């Protein structure tokens, strides 16, 4: 039985004060038995957020990490540093990072290994561009990205990984994939995990859908057989909306 996971990806939003005020608004509310609740905040808010949510079941995630532990990498943050802050999750390979910051399947894989090295759970993003979807390449793109991201992991590590299937054309556009379409791609991704790591691992790995998920449609996605949660951008920014997302995943 896979535990549903709702992860808010705040992207480049919120000052420290705004993050703390969000934490006050969701404490005791976005904590539903049987649902994992994660907030992936900008690096600047992580210390205050871990402090503000101490003692709650809400976990904290970062949105990126470097694959090295330390070194001359101006502007980067390592797994050692995230672990030091009490962070549990880290988003890796979000399409915005692939598009604007030149992340490749190879660097995504190095980051996934770095996350495990430091006891962080990676949330690995995969998904096709609109032109790839229109060319009928959705599944091949997702297979390539999934295989590359999980390369070299043990079956146990693969089972702990969270994959977020995010069709790029659905991110922040209000044009969400239908739940049936998302489920079809996600079950295909699960088949690829089975081929690489075995059926037991595929049965354990959690795969989220992401792309214009809102309180109004989250339950529909969660009703699908293979969708284990959601990675949510815009609708995760307000406490009331975030609480409804977590409630909707039950
Ligand atoms: O990481 C989250 C996704 O990019 C989805 O963003 P969105 O919910 O604003 O469409």
mmCIF file with all atom_site columns, C-alpha atoms and ligand atoms in Angstrom, residues 9 11 91 94-96 125 166 170-174 210-214 231-235, ligand 1:
data_model
loop_
_atom_site.group_PDB
_atom_site.id
_atom_site.type_symbol
_atom_site.label_atom_id
_atom_site.label_alt_id
_atom_site.label_comp_id
_atom_site.label_asym_id
_atom_site.label_entity_id
_atom_site.label_seq_id
_atom_site.pdbx_PDB_ins_code
_atom_site.Cartn_x
_atom_site.Cartn_y
_atom_site.Cartn_z
_atom_site.occupancy
_atom_site.B_iso_or_equiv
_atom_site.pdbx_formal_charge
_atom_site.auth_seq_id
_atom_site.auth_comp_id
_atom_site.auth_asym_id
_atom_site.auth_atom_id
_atom_site.pdbx_PDB_model_num
ATOM   1  C CA . UNK A 1 9   ? 6.592  23.374 -4.826  1.00 0.00 ? 9   UNK A CA 1
ATOM   2  C CA . UNK A 1 11  ? 9.255  27.755 -6.769  1.00 0.00 ? 11  UNK A CA 1
ATOM   3  C CA . UNK A 1 91  ? 13.019 18.081 -6.014  1.00 0.00 ? 91  UNK A CA 1
ATOM   4  C CA . UNK A 1 94  ? 12.082 19.989 -12.528 1.00 0.00 ? 94  UNK A CA 1
ATOM   5  C CA . UNK A 1 95  ? 11.356 20.990 -16.133 1.00 0.00 ? 95  UNK A CA 1
ATOM   6  C CA . UNK A 1 96  ? 12.024 24.630 -15.256 1.00 0.00 ? 96  UNK A CA 1
ATOM   7  C CA . UNK A 1 125 ? 10.451 15.235 -12.279 1.00 0.00 ? 125 UNK A CA 1
ATOM   8  C CA . UNK A 1 166 ? 4.620  16.636 -15.046 1.00 0.00 ? 166 UNK A CA 1
ATOM   9  C CA . UNK A 1 170 ? 0.249  21.575 -18.123 1.00 0.00 ? 170 UNK A CA 1
ATOM   10 C CA . UNK A 1 171 ? 2.520  23.455 -15.724 1.00 0.00 ? 171 UNK A CA 1
ATOM   11 C CA . UNK A 1 172 ? 1.064  26.754 -14.584 1.00 0.00 ? 172 UNK A CA 1
ATOM   12 C CA . UNK A 1 173 ? -1.215 26.903 -17.595 1.00 0.00 ? 173 UNK A CA 1
ATOM   13 C CA . UNK A 1 174 ? -4.517 25.759 -16.123 1.00 0.00 ? 174 UNK A CA 1
ATOM   14 C CA . UNK A 1 210 ? 1.868  17.536 -11.473 1.00 0.00 ? 210 UNK A CA 1
ATOM   15 C CA . UNK A 1 211 ? 0.491  20.289 -13.703 1.00 0.00 ? 211 UNK A CA 1
ATOM   16 C CA . UNK A 1 212 ? -2.328 22.646 -12.706 1.00 0.00 ? 212 UNK A CA 1
ATOM   17 C CA . UNK A 1 213 ? -3.489 20.489 -9.790  1.00 0.00 ? 213 UNK A CA 1
ATOM   18 C CA . UNK A 1 214 ? -5.963 22.391 -7.619  1.00 0.00 ? 214 UNK A CA 1
ATOM   19 C CA . UNK A 1 231 ? 3.406  17.948 -7.020  1.00 0.00 ? 231 UNK A CA 1
ATOM   20 C CA . UNK A 1 232 ? 1.657  21.296 -6.888  1.00 0.00 ? 232 UNK A CA 1
ATOM   21 C CA . UNK A 1 233 ? 2.954  24.746 -7.754  1.00 0.00 ? 233 UNK A CA 1
ATOM   22 C CA . UNK A 1 234 ? 0.522  27.678 -7.748  1.00 0.00 ? 234 UNK A CA 1
ATOM   23 C CA . UNK A 1 235 ? -2.197 26.068 -5.627  1.00 0.00 ? 235 UNK A CA 1
HETATM 24 O O1 . LIG B 2 .   ? 6.219  21.572 -9.451  1.00 0.00 ? 1   LIG B O1 1
HETATM 25 C C1 . LIG B 2 .   ? 5.053  21.881 -9.720  1.00 0.00 ? 1   LIG B C1 1
HETATM 26 C C2 . LIG B 2 .   ? 4.626  21.974 -11.078 1.00 0.00 ? 1   LIG B C2 1
HETATM 27 O O2 . LIG B 2 .   ? 5.525  22.647 -11.876 1.00 0.00 ? 1   LIG B O2 1
HETATM 28 C C3 . LIG B 2 .   ? 3.197  22.334 -11.279 1.00 0.00 ? 1   LIG B C3 1
HETATM 29 O O3 . LIG B 2 .   ? 2.971  23.709 -11.159 1.00 0.00 ? 1   LIG B O3 1
HETATM 30 P P1 . LIG B 2 .   ? 1.455  24.240 -11.193 1.00 0.00 ? 1   LIG B P1 1
HETATM 31 O O4 . LIG B 2 .   ? 0.723  23.456 -10.132 1.00 0.00 ? 1   LIG B O4 1
HETATM 32 O O5 . LIG B 2 .   ? 1.562  25.689 -10.857 1.00 0.00 ? 1   LIG B O5 1
HETATM 33 O O6 . LIG B 2 .   ? 0.929  23.946 -12.550 1.00 0.00 ? 1   LIG B O6 1
#
